[in-house]
């Protein structure tokens, strides 16, 4: 299938595969760098401070914080756009498919958190219970893409929907449990900015520049309010308007534009076609398409470079690492498969076409690839550098093992099915 005829979902899976490979390479560079004789230069890079000055106001953050609080807000904006699209016109717009994804995601969040909490109850690492709850969609879909046509498309669609619901749950956990002291004045300004963005969206304003300006204001106010700044990305996403596609009107518009006019140049007609194609997309779709390569090729690799540089030392693994590893490797598949099984058993959901329960086990194992979101929550959960290192080591080890186990299981399942056929 050519790049021009591939479906949006096929293109997304392909980009997800490349994003996963890019993340692996960047994380490996950071890990080797942090454990090499040049480790001090890595720390120096993280702690290099940059200031943003506007009049008398100045915002001074380390490079690590600019990445985690600034660039990751762009990532969460993309996450929010994907969540909104899926809820309104995508896979989650179907009640039965949405129920299956929500049930699986709920189990895949509660069970890992419970496993971690049991191992760290009463200890200094208890605050990290949210770390093993997340799934890295780029890594998980990247592994599935490498398996190719062996895996049914329905499983890829399910895993995508699962990861999107999982991201929504992670956003709620961050907003409710991993925030500092609230500054009411800035929180009020953030609320007013968001309401303004919502009103513009309801009235159908399509200028992405307008939402960009409102987004920057919203990010600054949320940062100063005590909530984590990345929440601003999700809030802005829900304000950007979306409209359902109109295939009949779309084709009629293109047909009209394609009619040759007297004395009209081919280049002029092509530009008219391009304009109509651009206008056919809603602001949400245009923003999502614009952000996807930025997040894939810049935001996530830079985040991995700043956060995967964990220095390994004797005694680096402890109950925090163990809680994260067991939560992602055991809690995730148990929760995902258990939640999905319960929803199907109750008759409120059904498995996608050609997807079997052995396939679902493979999806549950791949859901244990926490990487990006788990590392992000680790930064919020721990101020103690030792506990943070433990958590990050657990995330890195569990993510690698989840990828290997998930891919191996699905290869085994599909190989057996192929031989039986």
Tab-separated table of C-alpha atoms in Angstrom:
chain	number	residue	atom	x	y	z
A	1	UNK	CA	0.000	0.000	0.000
A	2	UNK	CA	1.459	3.335	-1.013
A	3	UNK	CA	1.821	6.286	1.310
A	4	UNK	CA	-0.768	8.202	-0.712
A	5	UNK	CA	-3.453	5.514	-0.529
A	6	UNK	CA	-2.824	4.287	3.026
A	7	UNK	CA	-5.670	4.847	5.472
A	8	UNK	CA	-5.186	7.378	8.315
A	9	UNK	CA	-5.007	4.533	10.809
A	10	UNK	CA	-2.406	2.664	8.729
A	11	UNK	CA	-0.308	5.830	8.512
A	12	UNK	CA	-0.667	6.318	12.269
A	13	UNK	CA	0.534	2.764	12.979
A	14	UNK	CA	3.470	3.233	10.596
A	15	UNK	CA	4.467	6.498	12.291
A	16	UNK	CA	3.970	4.838	15.661
A	17	UNK	CA	6.454	2.131	14.688
A	18	UNK	CA	9.058	4.693	13.697
A	19	UNK	CA	8.347	6.730	16.843
A	20	UNK	CA	8.965	3.650	18.953
A	21	UNK	CA	12.275	2.945	17.238
A	22	UNK	CA	13.341	6.571	17.607
A	23	UNK	CA	12.447	6.528	21.301
A	24	UNK	CA	14.456	3.345	21.858
A	25	UNK	CA	17.524	4.861	20.207
A	26	UNK	CA	17.253	8.154	22.096
A	27	UNK	CA	16.655	6.431	25.428
A	28	UNK	CA	19.658	4.166	24.807
A	29	UNK	CA	21.858	7.183	24.073
A	30	UNK	CA	20.722	8.855	27.307
A	31	UNK	CA	21.252	5.677	29.339
A	32	UNK	CA	24.757	5.068	27.977
A	33	UNK	CA	25.639	8.759	28.381
A	34	UNK	CA	24.530	8.807	32.032
A	35	UNK	CA	26.611	5.715	32.798
A	36	UNK	CA	29.743	6.764	30.926
A	37	UNK	CA	32.726	8.854	32.061
A	38	UNK	CA	30.821	11.829	30.552
A	39	UNK	CA	27.947	11.497	33.025
A	40	UNK	CA	28.644	14.911	34.564
A	41	UNK	CA	28.058	16.597	31.206
A	42	UNK	CA	24.644	14.878	31.046
A	43	UNK	CA	23.678	16.270	34.450
A	44	UNK	CA	25.019	19.684	33.483
A	45	UNK	CA	22.843	19.657	30.365
A	46	UNK	CA	19.752	18.789	32.393
A	47	UNK	CA	20.418	21.552	34.921
A	48	UNK	CA	21.270	24.300	32.426
A	49	UNK	CA	18.876	27.190	33.073
A	50	UNK	CA	17.092	29.269	30.459
A	51	UNK	CA	14.960	32.349	31.082
A	52	UNK	CA	11.985	33.679	29.172
A	53	UNK	CA	11.487	37.400	29.783
A	54	UNK	CA	8.470	39.511	28.844
A	55	UNK	CA	8.685	43.050	30.203
A	56	UNK	CA	9.212	42.837	33.947
A	57	UNK	CA	8.047	39.209	34.096
A	58	UNK	CA	10.572	36.381	33.786
A	59	UNK	CA	10.243	32.614	33.785
A	60	UNK	CA	13.467	30.763	34.629
A	61	UNK	CA	13.543	26.965	34.388
A	62	UNK	CA	16.172	24.290	33.880
A	63	UNK	CA	16.336	22.595	30.487
A	64	UNK	CA	14.882	19.457	32.051
A	65	UNK	CA	11.892	21.445	33.356
A	66	UNK	CA	11.416	23.269	30.043
A	67	UNK	CA	11.160	19.858	28.398
A	68	UNK	CA	8.940	18.225	31.043
A	69	UNK	CA	6.675	21.228	31.648
A	70	UNK	CA	6.839	22.924	28.238
A	71	UNK	CA	7.471	20.489	25.402
A	72	UNK	CA	5.395	17.785	27.066
A	73	UNK	CA	2.430	20.170	27.088
A	74	UNK	CA	2.551	19.845	23.287
A	75	UNK	CA	2.505	16.060	23.664
A	76	UNK	CA	-0.507	16.277	25.971
A	77	UNK	CA	-2.200	18.620	23.500
A	78	UNK	CA	-1.868	15.900	20.857
A	79	UNK	CA	-3.123	13.306	23.361
A	80	UNK	CA	-6.133	15.496	24.108
A	81	UNK	CA	-6.900	15.968	20.400
A	82	UNK	CA	-6.758	12.190	19.857
A	83	UNK	CA	-9.017	11.562	22.848
A	84	UNK	CA	-11.592	14.098	21.626
A	85	UNK	CA	-11.542	12.751	18.068
A	86	UNK	CA	-11.926	9.143	19.206
A	87	UNK	CA	-14.776	10.038	21.567
A	88	UNK	CA	-16.744	11.977	18.954
A	89	UNK	CA	-16.130	10.288	15.597
A	90	UNK	CA	-13.610	7.497	16.213
A	91	UNK	CA	-13.429	4.077	17.824
A	92	UNK	CA	-14.756	5.307	21.174
A	93	UNK	CA	-17.882	6.745	19.521
A	94	UNK	CA	-19.233	3.182	19.320
A	95	UNK	CA	-20.739	2.207	22.674
A	96	UNK	CA	-19.632	-1.434	22.634
A	97	UNK	CA	-16.094	-0.677	21.442
A	98	UNK	CA	-15.801	2.157	23.930
A	99	UNK	CA	-17.044	-0.070	26.746
A	100	UNK	CA	-14.445	-2.728	25.938
A	101	UNK	CA	-11.623	-0.150	25.877
A	102	UNK	CA	-12.803	1.593	29.063
A	103	UNK	CA	-13.221	-1.677	30.975
A	104	UNK	CA	-9.805	-2.935	29.860
A	105	UNK	CA	-8.145	0.402	30.637
A	106	UNK	CA	-9.789	0.626	34.059
A	107	UNK	CA	-8.542	-2.837	34.995
A	108	UNK	CA	-5.156	-2.022	33.466
A	109	UNK	CA	-4.828	1.009	35.731
A	110	UNK	CA	-6.313	-0.233	39.010
A	111	UNK	CA	-4.555	-3.614	39.233
A	112	UNK	CA	-1.000	-2.290	38.574
A	113	UNK	CA	-1.571	0.544	41.051
A	114	UNK	CA	-2.797	-2.001	43.594
A	115	UNK	CA	0.207	-4.291	43.061
A	116	UNK	CA	2.586	-1.369	43.528
A	117	UNK	CA	0.726	-0.073	46.592
A	118	UNK	CA	0.820	-3.490	48.297
A	119	UNK	CA	4.588	-3.681	47.894
A	120	UNK	CA	5.204	-0.107	49.033
A	121	UNK	CA	2.479	0.379	51.650
A	122	UNK	CA	3.734	2.525	54.517
A	123	UNK	CA	7.076	3.129	52.830
A	124	UNK	CA	8.638	6.281	51.377
A	125	UNK	CA	7.933	5.079	47.832
A	126	UNK	CA	4.164	4.782	48.220
A	127	UNK	CA	3.536	8.006	46.286
A	128	UNK	CA	4.664	6.269	43.100
A	129	UNK	CA	1.502	4.139	42.829
A	130	UNK	CA	0.576	6.011	39.632
A	131	UNK	CA	3.791	5.102	37.799
A	132	UNK	CA	2.806	1.601	36.520
A	133	UNK	CA	-0.668	2.707	35.396
A	134	UNK	CA	0.248	4.122	31.964
A	135	UNK	CA	0.802	2.664	28.483
A	136	UNK	CA	3.145	4.115	25.849
A	137	UNK	CA	1.099	4.017	22.646
A	138	UNK	CA	4.088	4.649	20.358
A	139	UNK	CA	6.062	1.699	21.704
A	140	UNK	CA	3.075	-0.653	21.903
A	141	UNK	CA	1.857	0.074	18.372
A	142	UNK	CA	5.435	-0.009	17.153
A	143	UNK	CA	5.795	-3.607	18.315
A	144	UNK	CA	2.478	-4.533	16.704
A	145	UNK	CA	3.539	-2.874	13.455
A	146	UNK	CA	6.722	-4.961	13.418
A	147	UNK	CA	4.550	-8.104	13.580
A	148	UNK	CA	2.793	-6.974	10.402
A	149	UNK	CA	-0.224	-8.857	9.066
A	150	UNK	CA	0.240	-11.646	11.612
A	151	UNK	CA	-1.816	-9.544	14.012
A	152	UNK	CA	-5.476	-8.754	13.199
A	153	UNK	CA	-6.249	-5.092	12.548
A	154	UNK	CA	-8.937	-5.273	15.233
A	155	UNK	CA	-6.265	-5.868	17.876
A	156	UNK	CA	-4.333	-2.781	16.749
A	157	UNK	CA	-7.512	-0.710	16.871
A	158	UNK	CA	-8.327	-2.054	20.344
A	159	UNK	CA	-4.829	-1.344	21.668
A	160	UNK	CA	-4.999	2.192	20.280
A	161	UNK	CA	-8.361	2.835	21.954
A	162	UNK	CA	-7.068	1.252	25.173
A	163	UNK	CA	-3.986	3.477	25.214
A	164	UNK	CA	-6.074	6.599	24.546
A	165	UNK	CA	-8.437	5.835	27.450
A	166	UNK	CA	-5.356	4.987	29.509
A	167	UNK	CA	-3.884	8.421	28.672
A	168	UNK	CA	-7.119	10.095	29.764
A	169	UNK	CA	-6.923	8.242	33.069
A	170	UNK	CA	-3.280	9.291	33.487
A	171	UNK	CA	-4.225	12.927	32.888
A	172	UNK	CA	-6.906	12.714	35.589
A	173	UNK	CA	-4.472	11.070	38.019
A	174	UNK	CA	-1.891	13.800	37.388
A	175	UNK	CA	-4.486	16.557	37.838
A	176	UNK	CA	-6.006	15.104	41.022
A	177	UNK	CA	-3.064	13.552	42.843
A	178	UNK	CA	0.214	14.981	41.559
A	179	UNK	CA	-0.204	18.717	41.999
A	180	UNK	CA	1.471	21.218	44.305
A	181	UNK	CA	-0.165	23.988	46.316
A	182	UNK	CA	-2.903	25.729	44.328
A	183	UNK	CA	-2.624	29.471	43.606
A	184	UNK	CA	-6.232	30.590	43.299
A	185	UNK	CA	-5.558	33.789	41.317
A	186	UNK	CA	-3.680	31.997	38.537
A	187	UNK	CA	-6.166	29.124	38.640
A	188	UNK	CA	-8.945	31.655	38.049
A	189	UNK	CA	-7.042	33.225	35.143
A	190	UNK	CA	-6.502	29.768	33.666
A	191	UNK	CA	-10.222	29.031	33.993
A	192	UNK	CA	-11.168	32.304	32.259
A	193	UNK	CA	-8.711	31.611	29.425
A	194	UNK	CA	-10.086	28.107	28.958
A	195	UNK	CA	-13.690	29.361	28.938
A	196	UNK	CA	-12.712	31.902	26.266
A	197	UNK	CA	-11.143	29.109	24.182
A	198	UNK	CA	-14.271	26.974	24.631
A	199	UNK	CA	-16.501	29.852	23.497
A	200	UNK	CA	-14.380	30.465	20.420
A	201	UNK	CA	-14.562	26.742	19.669
A	202	UNK	CA	-18.343	26.626	20.095
A	203	UNK	CA	-18.699	29.579	17.720
A	204	UNK	CA	-16.644	27.741	15.112
A	205	UNK	CA	-13.517	29.891	15.004
A	206	UNK	CA	-11.035	28.022	12.808
A	207	UNK	CA	-7.852	30.084	13.231
A	208	UNK	CA	-5.133	27.884	14.719
A	209	UNK	CA	-3.122	31.024	15.530
A	210	UNK	CA	-5.936	32.131	17.859
A	211	UNK	CA	-5.869	28.814	19.716
A	212	UNK	CA	-2.065	28.991	19.787
A	213	UNK	CA	-2.122	32.348	21.605
A	214	UNK	CA	-4.808	31.158	24.014
A	215	UNK	CA	-2.830	27.960	24.569
A	216	UNK	CA	0.337	29.841	25.544
A	217	UNK	CA	-1.620	31.978	28.021
A	218	UNK	CA	-3.378	28.912	29.395
A	219	UNK	CA	-0.057	27.068	29.785
A	220	UNK	CA	1.517	29.963	31.712
A	221	UNK	CA	-1.475	30.388	34.047
A	222	UNK	CA	-1.726	26.638	34.718
A	223	UNK	CA	2.028	26.467	35.397
A	224	UNK	CA	1.755	29.299	37.932
A	225	UNK	CA	-1.439	27.899	39.500
A	226	UNK	CA	0.228	24.795	40.951
A	227	UNK	CA	-1.411	22.306	38.577
A	228	UNK	CA	1.037	20.591	36.275
A	229	UNK	CA	1.505	22.710	33.162
A	230	UNK	CA	0.863	19.799	30.786
A	231	UNK	CA	-2.799	19.797	31.856
A	232	UNK	CA	-3.124	22.971	29.773
A	233	UNK	CA	-2.495	20.930	26.615
A	234	UNK	CA	-5.436	18.632	27.294
A	235	UNK	CA	-7.720	21.511	28.262
A	236	UNK	CA	-6.911	23.390	25.062
A	237	UNK	CA	-7.518	20.262	22.971
A	238	UNK	CA	-11.097	20.022	24.193
A	239	UNK	CA	-11.717	23.605	23.051
A	240	UNK	CA	-10.488	23.120	19.467
A	241	UNK	CA	-13.574	22.496	17.270
A	242	UNK	CA	-14.141	19.328	15.281
A	243	UNK	CA	-16.780	18.486	12.713
A	244	UNK	CA	-17.819	15.164	11.271
A	245	UNK	CA	-16.677	14.544	7.696
A	246	UNK	CA	-19.223	15.095	4.902
A	247	UNK	CA	-18.113	12.756	2.080
A	248	UNK	CA	-20.879	13.792	-0.323
A	249	UNK	CA	-20.263	17.526	0.084
A	250	UNK	CA	-16.513	16.966	0.021
A	251	UNK	CA	-16.648	15.097	-3.327
A	252	UNK	CA	-19.050	17.635	-4.823
A	253	UNK	CA	-16.688	20.457	-3.866
A	254	UNK	CA	-13.712	18.692	-5.418
A	255	UNK	CA	-15.669	17.882	-8.590
A	256	UNK	CA	-16.669	21.530	-8.966
A	257	UNK	CA	-13.101	22.678	-8.394
A	258	UNK	CA	-11.769	20.210	-10.945
A	259	UNK	CA	-13.926	21.597	-13.780
A	260	UNK	CA	-11.723	23.511	-16.206
A	261	UNK	CA	-12.470	27.177	-16.601
A	262	UNK	CA	-11.998	29.203	-19.768
A	263	UNK	CA	-8.430	30.418	-19.946
A	264	UNK	CA	-7.702	29.021	-16.509
A	265	UNK	CA	-4.207	27.724	-15.858
A	266	UNK	CA	-3.681	24.208	-14.455
A	267	UNK	CA	-1.649	25.653	-11.574
A	268	UNK	CA	-4.525	27.913	-10.561
A	269	UNK	CA	-6.960	25.019	-10.540
A	270	UNK	CA	-4.565	22.898	-8.473
A	271	UNK	CA	-4.215	25.686	-5.920
A	272	UNK	CA	-8.016	25.884	-5.720
A	273	UNK	CA	-8.152	22.143	-5.108
A	274	UNK	CA	-5.545	22.444	-2.362
A	275	UNK	CA	-7.499	25.263	-0.710
A	276	UNK	CA	-10.671	23.202	-0.732
A	277	UNK	CA	-8.844	20.193	0.672
A	278	UNK	CA	-7.491	22.378	3.475
A	279	UNK	CA	-10.923	23.839	4.269
A	280	UNK	CA	-12.492	20.367	4.281
A	281	UNK	CA	-10.533	19.500	7.413
A	282	UNK	CA	-11.737	20.700	10.798
A	283	UNK	CA	-9.353	22.741	13.001
A	284	UNK	CA	-8.855	19.699	15.237
A	285	UNK	CA	-7.795	17.485	12.336
A	286	UNK	CA	-5.467	20.154	10.940
A	287	UNK	CA	-3.833	20.723	14.330
A	288	UNK	CA	-3.513	16.995	14.995
A	289	UNK	CA	-1.852	16.388	11.622
A	290	UNK	CA	0.502	19.328	12.173
A	291	UNK	CA	1.510	18.209	15.669
A	292	UNK	CA	2.013	14.523	14.950
A	293	UNK	CA	5.444	14.824	13.250
A	294	UNK	CA	6.538	17.461	15.778
A	295	UNK	CA	5.740	15.161	18.694
A	296	UNK	CA	7.147	12.068	16.932
A	297	UNK	CA	10.426	13.541	15.743
A	298	UNK	CA	11.117	16.195	18.391
A	299	UNK	CA	9.082	16.246	21.599
A	300	UNK	CA	9.223	12.577	22.606
A	301	UNK	CA	12.869	11.963	21.600
A	302	UNK	CA	13.978	15.064	23.524
A	303	UNK	CA	11.911	13.941	26.511
A	304	UNK	CA	13.539	10.506	26.356
A	305	UNK	CA	16.989	12.097	26.147
A	306	UNK	CA	16.310	14.215	29.244
A	307	UNK	CA	14.687	11.477	31.337
A	308	UNK	CA	16.079	8.060	30.380
A	309	UNK	CA	19.598	8.847	31.569
A	310	UNK	CA	19.433	6.799	34.761
A	311	UNK	CA	22.715	6.059	36.487
A	312	UNK	CA	22.920	2.421	37.541
A	313	UNK	CA	24.604	1.754	40.849
A	314	UNK	CA	24.793	-1.065	43.381
A	315	UNK	CA	21.501	-1.326	45.208
A	316	UNK	CA	19.717	0.617	42.478
A	317	UNK	CA	16.770	-1.803	42.498
A	318	UNK	CA	14.460	-1.718	45.519
A	319	UNK	CA	10.788	-2.029	46.420
A	320	UNK	CA	9.938	0.935	44.198
A	321	UNK	CA	11.556	-0.734	41.178
A	322	UNK	CA	9.960	-4.058	42.080
A	323	UNK	CA	6.544	-2.437	42.419
A	324	UNK	CA	6.852	-0.787	39.017
A	325	UNK	CA	8.135	-3.957	37.316
A	326	UNK	CA	5.483	-6.254	38.788
A	327	UNK	CA	2.787	-3.655	38.241
A	328	UNK	CA	3.597	-3.311	34.533
A	329	UNK	CA	4.487	-6.939	33.766
A	330	UNK	CA	1.843	-8.727	35.861
A	331	UNK	CA	-0.718	-6.135	36.931
A	332	UNK	CA	-1.194	-4.666	33.435
A	333	UNK	CA	-2.039	-7.885	31.534
A	334	UNK	CA	-4.190	-9.141	34.421
A	335	UNK	CA	-6.075	-5.869	34.582
A	336	UNK	CA	-6.498	-5.419	30.821
A	337	UNK	CA	-7.614	-8.981	30.096
A	338	UNK	CA	-9.681	-9.183	33.297
A	339	UNK	CA	-11.494	-5.909	32.605
A	340	UNK	CA	-12.200	-6.883	28.991
A	341	UNK	CA	-13.362	-10.376	30.002
A	342	UNK	CA	-15.765	-8.933	32.581
A	343	UNK	CA	-17.255	-6.502	30.029
A	344	UNK	CA	-17.747	-9.298	27.473
A	345	UNK	CA	-19.121	-11.632	30.139
A	346	UNK	CA	-21.693	-9.032	31.189
A	347	UNK	CA	-22.764	-8.634	27.563
A	348	UNK	CA	-21.928	-4.924	27.338
A	349	UNK	CA	-19.005	-5.379	24.934
A	350	UNK	CA	-17.593	-7.865	22.439
A	351	UNK	CA	-14.152	-8.665	21.080
A	352	UNK	CA	-13.171	-7.084	17.745
A	353	UNK	CA	-13.516	-9.230	14.630
A	354	UNK	CA	-10.874	-12.002	14.337
A	355	UNK	CA	-9.482	-11.117	17.795
A	356	UNK	CA	-9.245	-14.005	20.271
A	357	UNK	CA	-8.480	-14.135	23.975
A	358	UNK	CA	-4.875	-15.245	23.331
A	359	UNK	CA	-4.550	-12.078	21.214
A	360	UNK	CA	-5.910	-10.072	24.135
A	361	UNK	CA	-3.252	-11.534	26.429
A	362	UNK	CA	-0.633	-10.275	23.987
A	363	UNK	CA	-2.250	-6.833	24.002
A	364	UNK	CA	-2.232	-6.887	27.804
A	365	UNK	CA	1.482	-7.680	27.845
A	366	UNK	CA	2.230	-4.859	25.378
A	367	UNK	CA	0.167	-2.492	27.523
A	368	UNK	CA	2.890	-2.988	30.124
A	369	UNK	CA	5.195	-0.800	28.002
A	370	UNK	CA	4.863	2.277	30.178
A	371	UNK	CA	7.929	4.233	29.050
A	372	UNK	CA	6.937	7.857	28.208
A	373	UNK	CA	3.948	8.316	30.523
A	374	UNK	CA	5.450	6.214	33.330
A	375	UNK	CA	8.699	8.194	33.264
A	376	UNK	CA	6.667	11.388	33.263
A	377	UNK	CA	4.597	10.341	36.306
A	378	UNK	CA	7.824	9.230	38.050
A	379	UNK	CA	9.110	12.804	37.837
A	380	UNK	CA	5.915	14.043	39.488
A	381	UNK	CA	5.732	11.338	42.143
A	382	UNK	CA	9.242	11.554	43.571
A	383	UNK	CA	11.353	14.457	44.746
A	384	UNK	CA	13.920	12.123	46.300
A	385	UNK	CA	16.562	11.383	43.648
A	386	UNK	CA	17.194	7.838	44.918
A	387	UNK	CA	13.520	6.876	44.710
A	388	UNK	CA	13.221	8.582	41.319
A	389	UNK	CA	16.167	6.557	40.015
A	390	UNK	CA	14.577	3.355	41.332
A	391	UNK	CA	11.291	4.201	39.616
A	392	UNK	CA	12.935	5.027	36.291
A	393	UNK	CA	15.010	1.838	36.351
A	394	UNK	CA	11.838	-0.143	36.979
A	395	UNK	CA	10.076	1.596	34.091
A	396	UNK	CA	12.934	0.984	31.642
A	397	UNK	CA	13.362	-2.680	32.583
A	398	UNK	CA	9.644	-3.422	32.623
A	399	UNK	CA	9.055	-1.676	29.287
A	400	UNK	CA	11.776	-3.680	27.545
A	401	UNK	CA	10.548	-6.954	29.052
A	402	UNK	CA	6.909	-6.150	28.223
A	403	UNK	CA	7.838	-5.493	24.594
A	404	UNK	CA	9.786	-8.765	24.328
A	405	UNK	CA	7.148	-10.843	26.122
A	406	UNK	CA	4.247	-9.288	24.230
A	407	UNK	CA	5.897	-9.725	20.831
A	408	UNK	CA	7.024	-13.270	21.689
A	409	UNK	CA	3.557	-14.276	22.871
A	410	UNK	CA	1.830	-12.890	19.773
A	411	UNK	CA	4.392	-14.582	17.509
A	412	UNK	CA	3.709	-17.881	19.286
A	413	UNK	CA	-0.061	-17.469	19.072
A	414	UNK	CA	-0.092	-16.460	15.403
A	415	UNK	CA	2.438	-19.181	14.472
A	416	UNK	CA	0.265	-21.881	16.040
A	417	UNK	CA	-2.803	-20.521	14.283
A	418	UNK	CA	-0.945	-20.468	10.956
A	419	UNK	CA	0.160	-24.102	11.368
A	420	UNK	CA	-3.368	-25.181	12.325
A	421	UNK	CA	-4.728	-23.552	9.175
